[in-house]
Coordinates of C-alpha atoms and ligand atoms in Angstrom, one line a residue:
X1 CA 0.0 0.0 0.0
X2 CA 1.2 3.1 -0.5
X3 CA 0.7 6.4 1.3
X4 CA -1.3 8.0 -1.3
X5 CA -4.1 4.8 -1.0
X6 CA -4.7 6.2 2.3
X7 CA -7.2 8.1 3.8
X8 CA -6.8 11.6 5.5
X9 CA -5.0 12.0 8.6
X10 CA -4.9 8.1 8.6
X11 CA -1.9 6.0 9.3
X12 CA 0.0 2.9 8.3
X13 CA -0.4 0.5 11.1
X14 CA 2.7 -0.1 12.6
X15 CA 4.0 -2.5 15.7
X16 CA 6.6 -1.5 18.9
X17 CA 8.0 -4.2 21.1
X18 CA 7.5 -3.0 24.7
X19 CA 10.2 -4.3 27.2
X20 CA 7.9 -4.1 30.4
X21 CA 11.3 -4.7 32.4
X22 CA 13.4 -2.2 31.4
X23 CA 10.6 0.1 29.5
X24 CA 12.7 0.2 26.6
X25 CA 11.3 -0.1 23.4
X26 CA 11.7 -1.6 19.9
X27 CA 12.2 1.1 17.8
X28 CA 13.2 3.5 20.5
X29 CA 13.2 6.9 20.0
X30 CA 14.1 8.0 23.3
X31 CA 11.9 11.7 23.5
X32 CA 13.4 13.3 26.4
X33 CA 15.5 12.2 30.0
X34 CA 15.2 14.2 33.0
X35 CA 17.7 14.0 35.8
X36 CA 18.2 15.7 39.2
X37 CA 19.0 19.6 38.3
X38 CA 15.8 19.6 36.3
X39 CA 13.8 18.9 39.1
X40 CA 15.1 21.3 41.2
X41 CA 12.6 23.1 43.2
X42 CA 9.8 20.5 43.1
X43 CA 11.0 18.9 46.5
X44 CA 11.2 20.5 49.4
X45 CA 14.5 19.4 49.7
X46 CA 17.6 20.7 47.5
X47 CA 18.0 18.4 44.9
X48 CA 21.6 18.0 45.8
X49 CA 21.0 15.9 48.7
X50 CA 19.3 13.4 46.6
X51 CA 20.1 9.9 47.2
X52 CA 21.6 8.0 44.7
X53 CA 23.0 11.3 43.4
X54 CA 24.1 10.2 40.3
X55 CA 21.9 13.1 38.6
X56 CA 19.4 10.6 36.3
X57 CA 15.8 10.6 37.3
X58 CA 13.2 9.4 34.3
X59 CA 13.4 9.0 30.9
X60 CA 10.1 9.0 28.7
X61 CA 10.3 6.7 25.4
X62 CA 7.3 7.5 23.1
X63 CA 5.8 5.9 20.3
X64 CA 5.5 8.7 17.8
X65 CA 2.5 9.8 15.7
X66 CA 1.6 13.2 15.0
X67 CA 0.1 15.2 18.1
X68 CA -3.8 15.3 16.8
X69 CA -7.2 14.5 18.5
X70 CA -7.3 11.8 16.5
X71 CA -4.4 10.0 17.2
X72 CA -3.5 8.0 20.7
X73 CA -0.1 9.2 21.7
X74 CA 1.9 7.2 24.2
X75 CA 4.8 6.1 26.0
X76 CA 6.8 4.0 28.4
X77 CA 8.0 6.2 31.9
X78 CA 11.1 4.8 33.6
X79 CA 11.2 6.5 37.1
X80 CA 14.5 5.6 39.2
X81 CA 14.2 4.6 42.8
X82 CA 15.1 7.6 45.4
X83 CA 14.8 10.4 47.7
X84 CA 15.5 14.0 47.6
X85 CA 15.6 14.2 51.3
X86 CA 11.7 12.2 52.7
X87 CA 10.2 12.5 49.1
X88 CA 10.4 9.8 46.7
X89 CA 11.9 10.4 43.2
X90 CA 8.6 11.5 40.7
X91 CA 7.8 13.3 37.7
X92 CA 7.5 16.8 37.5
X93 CA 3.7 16.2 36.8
X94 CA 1.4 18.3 34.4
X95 CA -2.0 19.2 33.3
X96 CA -2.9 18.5 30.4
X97 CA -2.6 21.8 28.1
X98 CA -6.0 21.0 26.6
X99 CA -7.2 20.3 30.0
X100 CA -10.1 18.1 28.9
X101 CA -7.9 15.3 27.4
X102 CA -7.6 11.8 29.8
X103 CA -4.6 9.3 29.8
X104 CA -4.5 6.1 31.1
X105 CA -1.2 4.6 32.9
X106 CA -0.7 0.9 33.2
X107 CA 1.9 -0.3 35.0
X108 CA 4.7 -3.0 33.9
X109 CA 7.1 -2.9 36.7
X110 CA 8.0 -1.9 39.6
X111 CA 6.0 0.2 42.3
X112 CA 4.7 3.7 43.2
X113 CA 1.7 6.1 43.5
X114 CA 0.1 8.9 40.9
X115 CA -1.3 11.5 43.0
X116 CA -3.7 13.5 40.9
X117 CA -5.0 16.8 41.7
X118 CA -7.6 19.2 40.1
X119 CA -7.0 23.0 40.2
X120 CA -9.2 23.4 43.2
X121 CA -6.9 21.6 44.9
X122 CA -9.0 18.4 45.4
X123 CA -6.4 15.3 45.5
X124 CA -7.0 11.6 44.6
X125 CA -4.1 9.6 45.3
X126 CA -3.2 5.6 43.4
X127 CA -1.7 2.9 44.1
X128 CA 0.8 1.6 40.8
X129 CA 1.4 -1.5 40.4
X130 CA 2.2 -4.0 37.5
X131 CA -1.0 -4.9 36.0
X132 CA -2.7 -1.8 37.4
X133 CA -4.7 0.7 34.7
X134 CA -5.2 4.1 36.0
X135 CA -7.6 5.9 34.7
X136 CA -6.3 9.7 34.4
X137 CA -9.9 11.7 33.5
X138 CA -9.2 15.4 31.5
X139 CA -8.8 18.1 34.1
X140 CA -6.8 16.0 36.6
X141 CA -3.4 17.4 37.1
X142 CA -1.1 14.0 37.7
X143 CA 2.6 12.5 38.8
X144 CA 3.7 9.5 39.2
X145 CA 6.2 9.1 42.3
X146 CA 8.3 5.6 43.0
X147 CA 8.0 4.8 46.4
X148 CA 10.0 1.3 45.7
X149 CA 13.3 -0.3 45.0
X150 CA 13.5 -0.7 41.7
X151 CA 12.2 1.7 38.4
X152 CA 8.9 1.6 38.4
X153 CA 7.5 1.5 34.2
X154 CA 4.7 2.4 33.2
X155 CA 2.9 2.6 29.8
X156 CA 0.5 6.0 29.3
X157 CA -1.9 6.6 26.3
X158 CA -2.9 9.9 25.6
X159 CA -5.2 11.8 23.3
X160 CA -2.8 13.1 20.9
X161 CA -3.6 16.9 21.4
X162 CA -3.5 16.7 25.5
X163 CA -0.2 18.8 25.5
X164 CA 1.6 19.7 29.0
X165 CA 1.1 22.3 31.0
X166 CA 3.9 22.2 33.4
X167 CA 4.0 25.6 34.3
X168 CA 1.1 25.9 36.9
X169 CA 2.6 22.8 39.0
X170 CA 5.8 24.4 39.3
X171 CA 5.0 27.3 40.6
X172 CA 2.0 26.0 43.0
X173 CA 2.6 22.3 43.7
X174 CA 0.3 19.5 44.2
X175 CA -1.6 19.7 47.3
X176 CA 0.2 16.7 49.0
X177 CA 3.7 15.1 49.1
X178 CA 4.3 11.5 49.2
X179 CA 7.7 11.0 52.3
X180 CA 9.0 8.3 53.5
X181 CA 7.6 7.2 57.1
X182 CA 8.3 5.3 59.5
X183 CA 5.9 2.2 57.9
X184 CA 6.6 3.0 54.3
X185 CA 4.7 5.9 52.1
X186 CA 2.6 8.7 53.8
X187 CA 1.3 11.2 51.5
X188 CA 0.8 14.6 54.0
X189 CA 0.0 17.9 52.9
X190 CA 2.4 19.9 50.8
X191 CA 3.6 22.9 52.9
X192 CA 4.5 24.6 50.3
X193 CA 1.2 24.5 47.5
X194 CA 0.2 27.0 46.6
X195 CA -3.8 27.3 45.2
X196 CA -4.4 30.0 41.8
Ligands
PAN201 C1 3.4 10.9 30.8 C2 4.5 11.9 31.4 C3 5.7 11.2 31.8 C4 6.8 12.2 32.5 O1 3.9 10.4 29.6 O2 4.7 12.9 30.5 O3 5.5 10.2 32.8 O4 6.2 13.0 33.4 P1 6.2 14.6 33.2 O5 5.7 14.9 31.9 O6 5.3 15.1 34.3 O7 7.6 15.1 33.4 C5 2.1 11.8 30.6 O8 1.4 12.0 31.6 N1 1.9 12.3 29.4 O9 0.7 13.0 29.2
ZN202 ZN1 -0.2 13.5 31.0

């Protein structure tokens, strides 16, 4: 078939190995890594006493198709294991830009939560696990944070228009914080969020 045969806006179907281990995939055109200094300021810690300190945090690997409402963008999320002083290692997290558009996260490996928060400062708070689907509806602002061992992977589909808006999390926060306690996670209010 050739391209012209087709429809517009259509595609040509097209396959990508998933490795849910590693969250590498088969071809990998690796979008965009994110390591310690370009986090700073989203933990109430400085990012310099993270532990490991090595610098690398998450890199997103995303199966590409053009970024229209009629196309399903996604990608695999590897989040290292870590603390920047009680705070797990997590995503900067976003709304979407077109703040209507849902995503859904299933997770191959490892283990963490996605704390999700709408601008009003409401806060719903999941656990991820491999085999778990979360269900990210438009309008919730969302990160996902690894409060285990090893990376936690995950797999999010997206509509393709959704965009990011990471400004407004970066400069208020998400209502709560997810620490390390003395029995594991506890996510507690966010001293420092801020509400529009
Ligand atoms: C995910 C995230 C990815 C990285 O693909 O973009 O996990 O998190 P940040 O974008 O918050 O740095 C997604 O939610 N896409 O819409
Ligand atoms: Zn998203």
């Amino acid at each position: 078939m050739t391209t012209t045969d087709l429809p517009e806006g259509a595609l040509v179907p097209f396959t990508v190995y998933i490795d849910f281990e590693s969250g590498d995939l088969t071809p990998d055109p690796v979008v965009l890594r994110r390591g310690l200094a370009d986090l700073a300021g989203y933990f109430l810690s400085d990012v310099e006493t993270a532990t490991p300190a090595d610098g690398d945090m998450y890199s997103v690997h995303e199966i590409r198709v053009p970024a229209t409402n009629n196309n399903l963008l996604s990608s695999t999320t590897v989040l290292q294991p870590g603390k920047v002083g009680d705070e797990y290692f997590m995503t900067k997290g976003h709304f979407h830009a077109t703040r209507d558009r849902a995503e859904i996260y299933l997770t191959l490996s490892g283990q963490g939560l996605l704390v999700m928060a709408l601008e009003d400062g409401t806060t719903e708070t999941k656990e991820m696990r491999p085999g778990i689907v979360n269900y990210v509806p438009g309008h919730w602002a969302h990160r996902s944070v690894n409060t285990g061992d090893e990376p936690l992977v995950f797999y999010a589909v997206y509509i393709g228009d959704a965009g990011y808006d990471y400004a407004t999390i970066a400069e208020q926060g998400f209502p709560v914080i997810v620490v390390e306690g003395e029995r594991g996670p506890e996510i507690v209010a966010n001293p420092r969020y801020r509400r529009a």
